Short mmCIF file of C-alpha atoms in Angstrom, two decimals:
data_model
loop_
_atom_site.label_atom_id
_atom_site.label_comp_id
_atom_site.label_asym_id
_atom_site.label_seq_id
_atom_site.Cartn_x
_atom_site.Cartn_y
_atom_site.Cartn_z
CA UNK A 1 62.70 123.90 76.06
CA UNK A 2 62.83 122.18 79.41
CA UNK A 3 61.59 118.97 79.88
CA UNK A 4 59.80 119.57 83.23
CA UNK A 5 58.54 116.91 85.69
CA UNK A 6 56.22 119.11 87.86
CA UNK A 7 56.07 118.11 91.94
CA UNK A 8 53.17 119.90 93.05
CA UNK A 9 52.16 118.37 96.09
CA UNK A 10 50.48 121.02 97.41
CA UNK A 11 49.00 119.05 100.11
CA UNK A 12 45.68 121.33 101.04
CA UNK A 13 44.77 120.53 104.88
CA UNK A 14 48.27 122.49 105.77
CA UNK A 15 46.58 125.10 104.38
CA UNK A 16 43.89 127.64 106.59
CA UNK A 17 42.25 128.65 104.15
CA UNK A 18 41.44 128.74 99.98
CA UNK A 19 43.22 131.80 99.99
CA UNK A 20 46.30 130.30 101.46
CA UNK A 21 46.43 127.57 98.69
CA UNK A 22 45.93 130.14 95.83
CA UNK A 23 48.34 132.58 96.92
CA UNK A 24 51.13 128.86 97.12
CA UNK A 25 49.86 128.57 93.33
CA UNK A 26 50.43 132.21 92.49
CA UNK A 27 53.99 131.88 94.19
CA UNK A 28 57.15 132.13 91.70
CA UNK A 29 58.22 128.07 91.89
CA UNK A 30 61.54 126.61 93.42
CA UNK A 31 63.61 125.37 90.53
CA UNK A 32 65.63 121.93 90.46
CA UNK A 33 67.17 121.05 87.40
CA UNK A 34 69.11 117.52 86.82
CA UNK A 35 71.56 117.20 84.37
CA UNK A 36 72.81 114.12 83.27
CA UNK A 37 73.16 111.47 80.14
CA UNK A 38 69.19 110.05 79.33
CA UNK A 39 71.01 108.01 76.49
CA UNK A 40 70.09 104.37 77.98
CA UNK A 41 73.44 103.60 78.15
CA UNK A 42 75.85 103.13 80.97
CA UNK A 43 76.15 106.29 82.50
CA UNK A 44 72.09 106.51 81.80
CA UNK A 45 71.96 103.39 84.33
CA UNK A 46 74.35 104.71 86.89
CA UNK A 47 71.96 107.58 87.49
CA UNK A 48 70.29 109.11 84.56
CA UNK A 49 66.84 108.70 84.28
CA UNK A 50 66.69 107.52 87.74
CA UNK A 51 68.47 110.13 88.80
CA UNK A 52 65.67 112.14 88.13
CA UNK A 53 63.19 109.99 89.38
CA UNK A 54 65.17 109.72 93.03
CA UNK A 55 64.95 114.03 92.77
CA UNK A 56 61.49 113.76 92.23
CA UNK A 57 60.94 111.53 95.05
CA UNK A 58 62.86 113.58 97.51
CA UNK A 59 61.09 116.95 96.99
CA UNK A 60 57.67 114.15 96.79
CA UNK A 61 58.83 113.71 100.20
CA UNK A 62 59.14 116.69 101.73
CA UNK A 63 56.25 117.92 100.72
CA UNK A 64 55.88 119.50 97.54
CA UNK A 65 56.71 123.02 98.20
CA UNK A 66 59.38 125.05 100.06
CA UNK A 67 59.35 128.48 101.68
CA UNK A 68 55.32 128.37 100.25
CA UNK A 69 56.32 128.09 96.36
CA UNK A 70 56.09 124.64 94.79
CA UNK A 71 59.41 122.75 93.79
CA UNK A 72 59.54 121.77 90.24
CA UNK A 73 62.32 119.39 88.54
CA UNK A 74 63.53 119.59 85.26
CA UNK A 75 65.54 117.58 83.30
CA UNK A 76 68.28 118.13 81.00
CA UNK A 77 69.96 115.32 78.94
CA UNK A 78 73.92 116.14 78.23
CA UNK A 79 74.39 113.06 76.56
CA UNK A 80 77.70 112.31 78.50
CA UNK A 81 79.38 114.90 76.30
CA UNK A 82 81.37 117.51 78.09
CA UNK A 83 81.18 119.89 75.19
CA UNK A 84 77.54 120.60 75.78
CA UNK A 85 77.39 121.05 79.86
CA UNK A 86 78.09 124.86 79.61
CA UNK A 87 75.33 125.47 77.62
CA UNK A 88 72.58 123.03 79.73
CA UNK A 89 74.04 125.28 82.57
CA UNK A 90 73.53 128.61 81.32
CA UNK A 91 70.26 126.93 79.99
CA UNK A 92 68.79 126.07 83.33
CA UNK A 93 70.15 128.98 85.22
CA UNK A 94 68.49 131.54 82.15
CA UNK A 95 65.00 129.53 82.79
CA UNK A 96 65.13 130.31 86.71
CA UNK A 97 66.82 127.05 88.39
CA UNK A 98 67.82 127.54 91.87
CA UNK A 99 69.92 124.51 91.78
CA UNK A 100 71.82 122.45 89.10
CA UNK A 101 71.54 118.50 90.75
CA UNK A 102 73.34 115.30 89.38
CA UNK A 103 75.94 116.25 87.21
CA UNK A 104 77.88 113.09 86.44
CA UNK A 105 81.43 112.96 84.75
CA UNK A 106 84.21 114.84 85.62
CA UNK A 107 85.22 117.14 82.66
CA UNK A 108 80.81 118.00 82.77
CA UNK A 109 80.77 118.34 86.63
CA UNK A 110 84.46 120.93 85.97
CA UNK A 111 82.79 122.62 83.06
CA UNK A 112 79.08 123.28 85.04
CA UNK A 113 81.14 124.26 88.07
CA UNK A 114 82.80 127.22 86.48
CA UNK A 115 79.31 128.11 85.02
CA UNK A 116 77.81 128.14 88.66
CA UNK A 117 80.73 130.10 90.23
CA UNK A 118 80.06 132.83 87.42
CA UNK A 119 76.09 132.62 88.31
CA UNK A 120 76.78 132.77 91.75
CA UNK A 121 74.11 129.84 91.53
CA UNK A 122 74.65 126.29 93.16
CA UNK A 123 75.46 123.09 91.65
CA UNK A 124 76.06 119.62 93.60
CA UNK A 125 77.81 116.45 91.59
CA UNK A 126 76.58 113.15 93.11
CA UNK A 127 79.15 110.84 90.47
CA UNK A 128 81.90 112.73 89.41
CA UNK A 129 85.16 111.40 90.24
CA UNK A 130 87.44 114.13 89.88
CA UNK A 131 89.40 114.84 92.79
CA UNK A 132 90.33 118.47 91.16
CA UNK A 133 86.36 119.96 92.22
CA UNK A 134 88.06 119.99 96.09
CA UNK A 135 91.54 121.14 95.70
CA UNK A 136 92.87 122.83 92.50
CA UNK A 137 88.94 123.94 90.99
CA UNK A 138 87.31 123.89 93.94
CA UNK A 139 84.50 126.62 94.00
CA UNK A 140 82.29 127.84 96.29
CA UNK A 141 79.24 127.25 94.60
CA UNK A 142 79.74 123.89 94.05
CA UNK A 143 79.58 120.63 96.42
CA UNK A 144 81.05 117.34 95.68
CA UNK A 145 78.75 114.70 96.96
CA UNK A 146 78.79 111.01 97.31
CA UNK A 147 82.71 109.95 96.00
CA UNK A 148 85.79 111.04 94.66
CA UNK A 149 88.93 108.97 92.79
CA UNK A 150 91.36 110.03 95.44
CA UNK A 151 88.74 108.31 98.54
CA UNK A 152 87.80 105.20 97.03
CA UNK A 153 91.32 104.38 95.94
CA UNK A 154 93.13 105.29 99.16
CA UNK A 155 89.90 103.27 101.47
CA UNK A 156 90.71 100.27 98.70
CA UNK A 157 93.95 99.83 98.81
CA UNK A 158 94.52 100.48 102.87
CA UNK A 159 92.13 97.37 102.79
CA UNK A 160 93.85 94.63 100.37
CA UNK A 161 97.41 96.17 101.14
CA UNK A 162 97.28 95.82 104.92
CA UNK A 163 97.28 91.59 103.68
CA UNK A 164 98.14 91.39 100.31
CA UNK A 165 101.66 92.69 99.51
CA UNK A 166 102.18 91.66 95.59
CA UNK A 167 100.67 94.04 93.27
CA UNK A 168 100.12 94.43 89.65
CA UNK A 169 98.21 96.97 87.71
CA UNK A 170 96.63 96.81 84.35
CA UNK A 171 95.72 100.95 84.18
CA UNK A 172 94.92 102.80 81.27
CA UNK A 173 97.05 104.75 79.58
CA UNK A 174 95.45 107.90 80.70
CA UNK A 175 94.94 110.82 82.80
CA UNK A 176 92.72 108.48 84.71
CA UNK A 177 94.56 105.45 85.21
CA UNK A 178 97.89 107.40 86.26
CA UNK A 179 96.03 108.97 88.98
CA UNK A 180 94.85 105.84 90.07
CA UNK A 181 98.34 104.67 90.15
CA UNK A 182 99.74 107.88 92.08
CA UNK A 183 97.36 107.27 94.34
CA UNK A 184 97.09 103.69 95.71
CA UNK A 185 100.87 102.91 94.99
CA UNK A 186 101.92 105.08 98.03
CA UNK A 187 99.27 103.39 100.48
CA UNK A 188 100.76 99.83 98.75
CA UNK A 189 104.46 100.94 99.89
CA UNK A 190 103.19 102.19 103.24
CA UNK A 191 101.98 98.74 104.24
CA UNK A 192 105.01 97.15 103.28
CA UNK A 193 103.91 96.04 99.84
CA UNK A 194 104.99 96.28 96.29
CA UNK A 195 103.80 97.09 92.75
CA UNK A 196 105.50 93.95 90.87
CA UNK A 197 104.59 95.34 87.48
CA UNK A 198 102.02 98.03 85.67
CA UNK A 199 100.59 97.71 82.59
CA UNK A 200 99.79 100.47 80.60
CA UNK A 201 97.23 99.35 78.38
CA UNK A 202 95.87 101.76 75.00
CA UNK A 203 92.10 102.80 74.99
CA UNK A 204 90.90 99.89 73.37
CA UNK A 205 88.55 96.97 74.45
CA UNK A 206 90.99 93.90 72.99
CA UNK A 207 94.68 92.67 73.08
CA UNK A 208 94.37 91.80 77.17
CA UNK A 209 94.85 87.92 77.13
CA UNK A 210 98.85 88.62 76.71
CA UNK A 211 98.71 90.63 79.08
CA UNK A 212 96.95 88.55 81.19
CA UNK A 213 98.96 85.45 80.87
CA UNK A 214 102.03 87.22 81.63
CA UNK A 215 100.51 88.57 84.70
CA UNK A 216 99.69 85.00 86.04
CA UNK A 217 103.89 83.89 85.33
CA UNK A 218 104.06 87.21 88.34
CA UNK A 219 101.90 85.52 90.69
CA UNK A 220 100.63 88.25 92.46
CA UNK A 221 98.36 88.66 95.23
CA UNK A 222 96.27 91.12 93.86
CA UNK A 223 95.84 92.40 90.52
CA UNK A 224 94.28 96.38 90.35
CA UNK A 225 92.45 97.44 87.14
CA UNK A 226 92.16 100.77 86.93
CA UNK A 227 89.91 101.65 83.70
CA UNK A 228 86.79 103.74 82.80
CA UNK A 229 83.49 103.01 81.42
CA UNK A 230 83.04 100.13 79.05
CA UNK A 231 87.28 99.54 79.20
CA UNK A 232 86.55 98.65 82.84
CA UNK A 233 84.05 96.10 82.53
CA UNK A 234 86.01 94.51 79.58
CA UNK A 235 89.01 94.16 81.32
CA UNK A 236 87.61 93.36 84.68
CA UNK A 237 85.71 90.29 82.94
CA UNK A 238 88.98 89.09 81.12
CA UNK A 239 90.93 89.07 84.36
CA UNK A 240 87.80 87.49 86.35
CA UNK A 241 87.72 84.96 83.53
CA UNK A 242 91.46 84.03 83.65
CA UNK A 243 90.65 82.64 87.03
CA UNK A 244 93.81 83.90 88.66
CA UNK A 245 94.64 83.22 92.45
CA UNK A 246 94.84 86.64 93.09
CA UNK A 247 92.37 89.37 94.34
CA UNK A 248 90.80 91.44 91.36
CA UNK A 249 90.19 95.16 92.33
CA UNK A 250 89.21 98.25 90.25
CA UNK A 251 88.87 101.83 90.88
CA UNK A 252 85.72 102.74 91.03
CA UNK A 253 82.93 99.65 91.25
CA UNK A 254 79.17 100.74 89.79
CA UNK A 255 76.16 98.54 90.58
CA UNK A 256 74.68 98.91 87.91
CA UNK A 257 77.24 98.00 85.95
CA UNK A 258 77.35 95.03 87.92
CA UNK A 259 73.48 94.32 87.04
CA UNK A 260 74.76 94.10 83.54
CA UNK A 261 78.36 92.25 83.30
CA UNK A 262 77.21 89.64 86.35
CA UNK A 263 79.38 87.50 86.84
CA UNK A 264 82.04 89.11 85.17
CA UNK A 265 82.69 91.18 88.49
CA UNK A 266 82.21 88.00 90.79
CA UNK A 267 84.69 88.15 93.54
CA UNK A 268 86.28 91.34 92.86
CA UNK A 269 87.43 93.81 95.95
CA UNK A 270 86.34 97.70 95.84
CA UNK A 271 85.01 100.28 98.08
CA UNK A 272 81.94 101.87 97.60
CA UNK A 273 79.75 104.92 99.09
CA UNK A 274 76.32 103.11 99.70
CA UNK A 275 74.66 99.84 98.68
CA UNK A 276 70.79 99.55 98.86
CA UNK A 277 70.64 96.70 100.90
CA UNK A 278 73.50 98.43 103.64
CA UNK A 279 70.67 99.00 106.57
CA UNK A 280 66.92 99.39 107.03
CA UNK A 281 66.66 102.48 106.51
CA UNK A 282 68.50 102.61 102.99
CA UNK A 283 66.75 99.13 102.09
CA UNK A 284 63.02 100.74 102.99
CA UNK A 285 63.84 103.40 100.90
CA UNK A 286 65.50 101.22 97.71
CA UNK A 287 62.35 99.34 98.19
CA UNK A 288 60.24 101.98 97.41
CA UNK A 289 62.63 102.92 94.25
CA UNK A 290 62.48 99.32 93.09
CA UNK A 291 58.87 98.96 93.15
CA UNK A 292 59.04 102.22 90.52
CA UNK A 293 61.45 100.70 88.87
CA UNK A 294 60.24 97.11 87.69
CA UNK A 295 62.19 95.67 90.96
CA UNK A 296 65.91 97.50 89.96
CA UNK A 297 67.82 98.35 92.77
CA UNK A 298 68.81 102.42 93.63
CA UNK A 299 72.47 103.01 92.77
CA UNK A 300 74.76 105.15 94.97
CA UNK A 301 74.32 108.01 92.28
CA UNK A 302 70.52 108.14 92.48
CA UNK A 303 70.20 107.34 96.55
CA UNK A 304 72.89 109.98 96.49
CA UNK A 305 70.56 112.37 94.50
CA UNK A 306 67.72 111.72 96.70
CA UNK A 307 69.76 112.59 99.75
CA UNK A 308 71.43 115.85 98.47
CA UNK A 309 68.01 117.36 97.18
CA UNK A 310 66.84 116.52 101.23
CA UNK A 311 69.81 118.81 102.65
CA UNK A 312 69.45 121.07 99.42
CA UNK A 313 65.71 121.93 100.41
CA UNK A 314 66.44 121.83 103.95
CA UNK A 315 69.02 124.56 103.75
CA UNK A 316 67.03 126.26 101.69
CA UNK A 317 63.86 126.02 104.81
CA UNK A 318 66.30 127.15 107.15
CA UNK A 319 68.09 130.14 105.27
CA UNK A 320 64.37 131.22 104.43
CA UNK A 321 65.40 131.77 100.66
CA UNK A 322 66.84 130.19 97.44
CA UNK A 323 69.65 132.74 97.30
CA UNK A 324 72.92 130.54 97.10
CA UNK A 325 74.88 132.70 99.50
CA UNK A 326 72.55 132.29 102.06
CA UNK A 327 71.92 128.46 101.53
CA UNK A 328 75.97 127.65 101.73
CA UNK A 329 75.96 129.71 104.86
CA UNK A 330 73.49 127.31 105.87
CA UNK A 331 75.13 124.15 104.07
CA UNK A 332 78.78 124.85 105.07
CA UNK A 333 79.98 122.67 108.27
CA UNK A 334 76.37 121.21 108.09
CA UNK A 335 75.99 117.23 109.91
CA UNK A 336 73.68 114.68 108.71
CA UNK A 337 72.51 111.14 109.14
CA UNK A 338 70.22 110.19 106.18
CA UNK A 339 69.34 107.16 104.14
CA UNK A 340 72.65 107.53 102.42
CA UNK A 341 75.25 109.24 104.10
CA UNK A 342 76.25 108.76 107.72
CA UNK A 343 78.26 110.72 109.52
CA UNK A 344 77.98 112.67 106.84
CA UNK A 345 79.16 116.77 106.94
CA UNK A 346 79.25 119.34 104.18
CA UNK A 347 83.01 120.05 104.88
CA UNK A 348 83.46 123.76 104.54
CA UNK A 349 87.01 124.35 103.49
CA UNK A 350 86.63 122.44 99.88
CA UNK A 351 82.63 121.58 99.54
CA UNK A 352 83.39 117.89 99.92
CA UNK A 353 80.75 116.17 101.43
CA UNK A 354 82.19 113.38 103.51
CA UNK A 355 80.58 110.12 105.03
CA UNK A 356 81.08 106.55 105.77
CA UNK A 357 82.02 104.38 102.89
CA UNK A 358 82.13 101.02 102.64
CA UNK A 359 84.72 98.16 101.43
CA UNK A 360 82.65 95.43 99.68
CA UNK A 361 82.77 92.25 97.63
CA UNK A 362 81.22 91.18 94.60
CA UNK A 363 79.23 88.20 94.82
CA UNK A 364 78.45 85.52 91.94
CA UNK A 365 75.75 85.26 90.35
CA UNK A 366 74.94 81.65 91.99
CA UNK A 367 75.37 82.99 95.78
CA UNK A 368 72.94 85.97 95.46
CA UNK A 369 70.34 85.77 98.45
CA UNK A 370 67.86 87.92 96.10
CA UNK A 371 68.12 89.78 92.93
CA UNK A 372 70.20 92.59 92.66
CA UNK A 373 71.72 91.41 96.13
CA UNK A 374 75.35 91.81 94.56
CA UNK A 375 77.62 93.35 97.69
CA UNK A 376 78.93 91.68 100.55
CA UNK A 377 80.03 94.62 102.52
CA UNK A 378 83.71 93.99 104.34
CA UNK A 379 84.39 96.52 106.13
CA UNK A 380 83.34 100.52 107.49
CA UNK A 381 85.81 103.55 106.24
CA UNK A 382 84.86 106.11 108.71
CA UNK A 383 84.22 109.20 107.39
CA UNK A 384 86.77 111.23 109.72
CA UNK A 385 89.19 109.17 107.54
CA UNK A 386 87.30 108.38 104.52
CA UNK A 387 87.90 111.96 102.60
CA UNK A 388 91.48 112.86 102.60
CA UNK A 389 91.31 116.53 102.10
CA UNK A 390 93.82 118.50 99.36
CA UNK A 391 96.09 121.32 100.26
CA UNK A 392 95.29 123.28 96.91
CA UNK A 393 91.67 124.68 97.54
CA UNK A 394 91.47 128.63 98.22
CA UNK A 395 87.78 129.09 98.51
CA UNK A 396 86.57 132.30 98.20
CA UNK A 397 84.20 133.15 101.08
#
């Protein structure tokens, strides 16, 4: 059974009459259901729970109801295994969701995808990383929101390369560190730099501090870890540790996983698609979350959720139904501004949703002006150049 977190907000003075309110009541309700890992773990803290909570708070927002039927959110747990995302999907879509929201992790957000195309229902990732949901499995009932591998990598290393020309990479030995390799050693060689050495490191969380020593004999100017999960934060911490002269950078930087390694990420070099504290209008907004949240700060994943349910219900008020078709007819070429993207646009020929991102550093512990205050933003990737677009996406109109 659904775990169901009922929004009905049916706020009664925009109503004439009794009538009015009963016949809202009687209405068949707008479905949102968020799938993601509830484990209390690390993918839990990159959205999760709070995830849900930022969901909530956008359809809270806007009112409660939608075309006259109330909005209700449910909540599926996947447990960050792949295996079980087709079934949540088919799950959801058999219990009436309109919408499938959240998604994280690449092979779930690939497996629900192909479960939405065959629904002809819509589902919108807010933290997967797979660059394949815009070019080779792109579908058209499916957006990409927030970030993908290929546009954090290329903003990152067009930053450090333009002034730091040594390289070495510690990468796992993986599907995910290669692409990080295929993708910022190009930009590296375009600015006149060079990858001095990779490292190809096994799947495990020891065995780094040879590795590490013989990286400091290299002397490089900036070392590039390119790991996932907890194999990211144990090698970032080593490296950070070693106290090498060089710039520490990683593929894709999480605050929340910053909240729990600390200093372990202090100084290192990454771009990122929002930060709570970016501008007023994201910090008013991160304040409300906080106060919710015993004072933790919003992560890109959850502000991210917040902002796609916005356009998601939007579409959905200007299309005048739920019926996918119509809302991506709505959705497609659509331009934003909102508490989390800007300049943002629902690009139409791969269902990328492109916006500003944002090069930042990671402070120490012992410089933070308040909690949770970890980013000191750079520099601005505009979003006209932020989302390099693939040549492999037919989408089916």
């Amino acid at each position: 059974m659904l775990a169901r977190l009922k929004v009905l907000l049916l706020v009664t003075c925009s109503f004439a009459s009794s009538g009015l309110v009963g016949a809202a009541l009687a209405a068949d309700p707008v479905r949102i259901t968020v799938i993601s890992d509830q484990d209390d773990d690390i993918y839990d803290a990159r959205a999760g729970h709070g995830g849900v909570d930022a969901t909530r708070m956008a359809v809270e927002d806007f009112g409660g109801t939608v075309l006259g039927r109330p909005v209700i959110i449910d909540a599926l747990n996947d447990h960050n295994k792949p295996a079980e995302a087709p079934v949540l999907a088919k799950q959801a879509f058999d219990a009436g969701a309109d919408l499938l929201m959240d998604v994280q992790n690449a092979p779930i957000a690939l497996a629900i995808s192909k479960v939405a195309t065959e629904r002809r229902k819509l589902a919108i990732s807010t933290g997967s990383a797979s660059p394949a949901l815009t070019r080779g499995e792109c579908s058209r009932y499916f957006y990409h929101y927030s970030f993908d591998l290929t546009a954090i990598e290329s903003a990152t290393s067009d930053y450090l390369a333009a002034q730091s020309k040594r390289w070495v990479f510690i990468a796992d030995d993986s599907g995910f560190g290669r692409a990080g390799l295929a993708t910022m050693t190009p930009k590296i060689t375009a600015h006149g730099g060079e990858v001095v050495k990779t490292f190809l490191t096994p799947p495990t969380e020891d065995g780094y501090a040879a590795v590490i020593e013989e990286v400091r004999g290299l002397k490089p100017d900036v070392v590039a870890v390119i790991n996932a999960g907890a194999k990211d934060d144990a090698v970032v911490s080593a490296v950070t540790k070693a106290k090498l002269s060089a710039i520490t950078t990683t593929g894709l930087l999480y605050l929340s996983d910053v909240d729990r390694i600390k200093d372990g990420y202090a100084g290192l070099v990454a771009t990122v698609p929002w930060y709570w504290n970016l501008d007023p209008t994201a910090r008013a907004w991160s304040d409300r979350f906080a106060a919710a949240h015993d004072g933790r700060r919003p992560t890109a994943a959850q502000a991210a959720d917040y902002s796609a349910t916005t356009q998601w219900l939007n579409a959905v008020r200007t299309a005048g139904t739920t019926d996918a078709d119509a809302v991506i007819h709505v959705l497609d070429g659509r331009k934003f501004d909102d508490l989390f993207a800007h300049g943002g646009e629902f690009r139409a020929s791969d269902h990328m949703v492109v916006h500003d991102l944002y090069v930042a550093k990671v402070r120490a512990s012992a410089e933070l002006p308040e909690p949770h205050a970890w980013y000191n933003i750079l520099a601005t990737v505009p979003a006209a150049t932020a989302f390099p677009a693939g040549t492999d996406c037919k989408m089916t109109q």
